[in-house]
CSV table of C-alpha atoms in Angstrom, one decimal:
chain,number,residue,atom,x,y,z
Y,931,MET,CA,-12.4,9.6,-6.7
Y,932,ASN,CA,-13.0,8.4,-3.2
Y,933,VAL,CA,-10.5,6.2,-1.4
Y,934,ALA,CA,-10.9,4.0,1.7
Y,935,ILE,CA,-7.8,3.4,3.9
Y,936,ILE,CA,-8.0,0.3,6.0
Y,937,GLY,CA,-5.7,0.8,9.0
Y,938,THR,CA,-4.8,3.6,11.4
Y,939,GLY,CA,-1.1,3.0,11.8
Y,940,LYS,CA,1.9,4.9,10.3
Y,941,MET,CA,1.1,4.0,6.7
Y,942,GLY,CA,-2.7,4.4,7.0
Y,943,SER,CA,-2.4,7.8,8.7
Y,944,GLY,CA,0.3,8.9,6.2
Y,945,PHE,CA,-1.9,8.0,3.2
Y,946,ALA,CA,-4.9,9.8,4.8
Y,947,ARG,CA,-2.9,13.0,5.3
Y,948,LEU,CA,-1.3,12.9,1.8
Y,949,LEU,CA,-4.5,12.1,-0.1
Y,950,ALA,CA,-6.7,14.5,1.8
Y,951,SER,CA,-4.1,17.3,1.1
Y,952,GLN,CA,-4.6,16.6,-2.6
Y,953,GLY,CA,-8.3,17.0,-2.4
Y,954,VAL,CA,-9.1,13.2,-2.5
Y,955,GLU,CA,-12.2,12.1,-0.6
Y,956,VAL,CA,-10.8,9.9,2.1
Y,957,ILE,CA,-12.6,7.5,4.5
Y,958,ILE,CA,-10.6,5.7,7.1
Y,959,GLY,CA,-11.7,2.2,8.3
Y,960,GLY,CA,-10.5,0.6,11.4
Y,961,ARG,CA,-11.2,-2.3,13.8
Y,962,ASP,CA,-11.8,0.5,16.3
Y,963,ALA,CA,-14.2,2.8,14.6
Y,964,ILE,CA,-13.8,5.5,17.3
Y,965,LYS,CA,-10.0,5.5,16.8
Y,966,ALA,CA,-10.6,5.8,13.0
Y,967,ALA,CA,-13.0,8.7,13.6
Y,968,GLN,CA,-10.4,10.5,15.8
Y,969,LEU,CA,-7.7,10.1,13.2
Y,970,ALA,CA,-10.1,11.4,10.5
Y,971,GLN,CA,-10.7,14.5,12.6
Y,972,GLU,CA,-7.0,15.1,13.0
Y,973,VAL,CA,-6.5,14.7,9.2
Y,974,GLY,CA,-9.3,17.1,8.4
Y,975,GLY,CA,-10.3,18.0,4.8
Y,976,GLY,CA,-13.6,16.3,5.1
Y,977,THR,CA,-12.0,12.9,6.0
Y,978,ARG,CA,-14.3,10.5,7.7
Y,979,GLY,CA,-13.6,7.6,10.0
Y,980,THR,CA,-15.7,4.5,10.6
Y,981,ASP,CA,-15.5,0.7,10.8
Y,982,ILE,CA,-13.9,-1.4,8.1
Y,983,ALA,CA,-17.0,-2.6,6.4
Y,984,SER,CA,-18.6,0.8,6.1
Y,985,ALA,CA,-15.4,2.3,4.7
Y,986,ALA,CA,-14.9,-0.4,2.1
Y,987,LYS,CA,-18.6,-0.2,1.0
Y,988,SER,CA,-18.4,3.5,0.2
Y,989,ALA,CA,-15.1,3.6,-1.7
Y,990,GLU,CA,-13.9,2.9,-5.2
Y,991,LEU,CA,-10.3,2.2,-4.3
Y,992,ILE,CA,-9.3,0.6,-1.0
Y,993,ILE,CA,-5.8,0.8,0.4
Y,994,LEU,CA,-5.0,-2.1,2.7
Y,995,ALA,CA,-2.6,-0.4,5.1
Y,996,VAL,CA,-2.3,-3.3,7.6
Y,997,TYR,CA,0.4,-5.9,8.3
Y,998,TYR,CA,0.4,-9.0,6.1
Y,999,GLN,CA,-0.5,-11.1,9.1
Y,1000,LYS,CA,-3.7,-9.0,9.5
Y,1001,LEU,CA,-4.8,-9.0,5.9
Y,1002,ASP,CA,-7.1,-12.0,6.2
Y,1003,GLU,CA,-8.9,-10.5,9.1
Y,1004,ALA,CA,-9.2,-7.1,7.3
Y,1005,ILE,CA,-10.6,-8.6,4.1
Y,1006,ARG,CA,-13.2,-10.6,6.0
Y,1007,ALA,CA,-14.2,-7.5,7.9
Y,1008,ALA,CA,-14.6,-5.5,4.7
Y,1009,GLY,CA,-17.5,-7.7,3.4
Y,1010,ASN,CA,-18.5,-7.7,-0.2
Y,1011,LEU,CA,-15.5,-6.5,-2.3
Y,1012,THR,CA,-16.9,-7.4,-5.8
Y,1013,GLY,CA,-15.5,-4.9,-8.3
Y,1014,LYS,CA,-13.5,-3.0,-5.7
Y,1015,VAL,CA,-9.8,-2.1,-6.4
Y,1016,LEU,CA,-7.7,-3.3,-3.5
Y,1017,ILE,CA,-4.3,-1.7,-3.2
Y,1018,ASP,CA,-1.9,-4.1,-1.4
Y,1019,ILE,CA,1.0,-2.2,0.1
Y,1020,SER,CA,2.2,-5.0,2.3
Y,1021,ASN,CA,5.5,-7.0,2.5
Y,1022,PRO,CA,5.0,-10.5,4.0
Y,1023,ILE,CA,7.8,-10.2,6.5
Y,1024,THR,CA,8.7,-11.8,9.9
Y,1025,GLU,CA,8.1,-10.0,13.1
Y,1026,ASP,CA,11.8,-9.0,13.4
Y,1027,PHE,CA,11.6,-7.5,9.9
Y,1028,LYS,CA,14.5,-9.6,8.7
Y,1029,ASP,CA,13.0,-12.2,6.4
Y,1030,LEU,CA,10.1,-13.0,4.1
Y,1031,LEU,CA,7.3,-15.3,5.2
Y,1032,ILE,CA,6.3,-16.3,1.6
Y,1033,GLY,CA,7.8,-15.7,-1.8
Y,1034,HIS,CA,9.0,-17.0,-5.2
Y,1035,ARG,CA,5.9,-19.1,-6.0
Y,1036,THR,CA,3.3,-16.7,-4.6
Y,1037,SER,CA,3.1,-13.3,-3.0
Y,1038,ALA,CA,1.0,-11.3,-0.5
Y,1039,ALA,CA,-0.9,-9.7,-3.4
Y,1040,GLU,CA,-1.8,-13.1,-5.0
Y,1041,GLU,CA,-2.9,-14.4,-1.7
Y,1042,ILE,CA,-5.2,-11.4,-1.3
Y,1043,GLN,CA,-6.6,-12.1,-4.7
Y,1044,LYS,CA,-7.5,-15.6,-3.6
Y,1045,LEU,CA,-9.2,-14.2,-0.5
Y,1046,ALA,CA,-11.1,-11.6,-2.6
Y,1047,PRO,CA,-11.5,-13.3,-6.0
Y,1048,ASP,CA,-14.1,-10.8,-7.2
Y,1049,ALA,CA,-11.9,-7.8,-6.4
Y,1050,LYS,CA,-9.2,-6.2,-8.6
Y,1051,VAL,CA,-5.9,-6.4,-6.6
Y,1052,VAL,CA,-3.1,-4.0,-7.4
Y,1053,LYS,CA,0.4,-4.2,-5.8
Y,1054,ALA,CA,1.8,-0.7,-5.0
Y,1055,TYR,CA,3.7,1.4,-2.5
Y,1056,ASN,CA,5.4,-1.6,-0.8
Y,1057,THR,CA,8.9,-0.2,-1.5
Y,1058,ILE,CA,8.5,3.1,0.4
Y,1059,PHE,CA,8.5,3.9,4.1
Y,1060,ALA,CA,5.7,5.9,5.8
Y,1061,GLN,CA,8.2,8.8,6.3
Y,1062,LEU,CA,8.2,9.4,2.6
Y,1063,LEU,CA,4.5,9.9,2.3
Y,1064,PRO,CA,4.4,13.6,3.3
Y,1065,ALA,CA,5.2,15.7,0.1
Y,1066,GLU,CA,7.6,17.9,2.0
Y,1067,SER,CA,9.8,14.8,2.8
Y,1068,ARG,CA,10.5,14.4,-0.9
Y,1069,GLU,CA,11.3,18.0,-1.7
Y,1070,GLY,CA,14.6,18.5,-3.5
Y,1071,ARG,CA,15.0,14.9,-4.6
Y,1072,GLU,CA,14.2,13.0,-7.8
Y,1073,PRO,CA,10.6,11.7,-7.9
Y,1074,VAL,CA,10.3,8.6,-5.7
Y,1075,GLN,CA,9.2,5.6,-7.8
Y,1076,VAL,CA,6.2,3.5,-6.9
Y,1077,PHE,CA,6.0,0.2,-8.7
Y,1078,VAL,CA,2.5,-0.8,-9.7
Y,1079,ALA,CA,1.6,-4.4,-10.7
Y,1080,ALA,CA,-1.8,-5.7,-11.6
Y,1081,ASP,CA,-3.7,-7.9,-14.1
Y,1082,ASP,CA,-6.6,-5.5,-14.6
Y,1083,TYR,CA,-5.6,-2.6,-16.9
Y,1084,GLU,CA,-8.2,-0.1,-15.6
Y,1085,ALA,CA,-7.4,-0.9,-12.0
Y,1086,LYS,CA,-3.7,-0.4,-12.7
Y,1087,ARG,CA,-4.4,2.9,-14.4
Y,1088,ALA,CA,-6.6,4.1,-11.5
Y,1089,VAL,CA,-3.9,3.3,-9.0
Y,1090,SER,CA,-1.1,4.8,-11.2
Y,1091,ASP,CA,-3.2,8.1,-11.3
Y,1092,LEU,CA,-3.5,8.0,-7.5
Y,1093,VAL,CA,0.3,7.5,-7.2
Y,1094,THR,CA,1.0,10.4,-9.5
Y,1095,LYS,CA,-1.5,12.6,-7.7
Y,1096,GLY,CA,0.5,12.1,-4.5
Y,1097,GLY,CA,3.7,13.3,-6.2
Y,1098,PHE,CA,5.3,9.9,-6.8
Y,1099,GLU,CA,6.4,8.5,-10.1
Y,1100,ALA,CA,4.3,5.5,-11.1
Y,1101,VAL,CA,6.2,2.7,-12.8
Y,1102,ASP,CA,4.3,-0.1,-14.6
Y,1103,ALA,CA,5.7,-3.3,-13.0
Y,1104,GLY,CA,3.7,-5.8,-15.1
Y,1105,PRO,CA,1.2,-8.4,-14.0
Y,1106,LEU,CA,0.1,-9.1,-10.4
Y,1107,SER,CA,2.4,-12.2,-10.3
Y,1108,ASN,CA,5.4,-9.8,-10.4
Y,1109,ALA,CA,4.6,-8.9,-6.8
Y,1110,ARG,CA,6.7,-12.1,-6.1
Y,1111,PHE,CA,9.7,-9.9,-7.1
Y,1112,LEU,CA,8.5,-6.6,-5.7
Y,1113,GLU,CA,8.0,-7.9,-2.2
Y,1114,PRO,CA,11.7,-9.1,-1.9
Y,1115,ILE,CA,12.7,-5.6,-3.1
Y,1116,GLY,CA,10.6,-4.2,-0.3
Y,1117,GLU,CA,12.3,-6.4,2.2
Y,1118,MET,CA,15.7,-5.4,0.9
Y,1119,ASN,CA,14.7,-1.8,1.3
Y,1120,ILE,CA,13.8,-2.5,4.9
Y,1121,HIS,CA,17.3,-4.0,5.4
Y,1122,PHE,CA,18.9,-0.8,3.9
Y,1123,GLY,CA,16.7,1.4,6.0
Y,1124,PHE,CA,16.8,-0.3,9.4
Y,1125,PHE,CA,19.8,-2.7,9.4
Y,1126,LEU,CA,22.3,-1.0,7.1
Y,1127,GLY,CA,22.0,2.5,8.4
Y,1128,TRP,CA,20.3,4.2,5.4
Y,1129,GLY,CA,17.3,5.4,7.3
Y,1130,THR,CA,13.7,5.7,6.2
Y,1131,SER,CA,14.4,8.0,3.3
Y,1132,ALA,CA,15.7,5.0,1.4
Y,1133,ALA,CA,13.7,3.9,-1.6
Y,1134,PRO,CA,14.6,1.8,-4.7
Y,1135,SER,CA,14.4,3.2,-8.2
Y,1136,TRP,CA,14.8,1.7,-11.7
Y,1137,LYS,CA,16.6,3.6,-14.4
Y,1138,LYS,CA,16.4,3.0,-18.2
Y,1139,ALA,CA,19.9,3.0,-19.8
């Protein structure tokens, strides 16, 4: 399995370190290819860094680790995404992190599917903070759940396997349209974490009775 990570911020670098530590072949794509290459060198484990188009072309799975407002630009920069699995981790939130920009009738994930109609979009990881990506940050606690929503079965299974490989608990969250519900949960988690004093170890979980 090889994974491209588009973005060099906290989430992008966190995913790169986590997956590389698990033996996953990682390539980081950034608007600034030099910055992506520098991050790849820091991550080690054979990780490579390059521009967005080159990273996307060489990967089976692509994690879109950029802000919602930058997704359009990133997808256009990626080029031909036919058959690629796009993992949308975003929450479509305002700049002050206090509200959603879209919701109820659509979602960030569904908007990505419109932008890349020949790709297989999967919603995942939008309810966890970057600080929970390192495996050591989750030691001594119950497995942190990652909700996975998609219309394509094989794409959902591939992403669920990636989630599990990183030490998280993959939870089947139904079709891609359920991202309309997952994204408000992600925003609520931001409120718990930043505005209600829970900190960045906060993460939602669903329990069967």
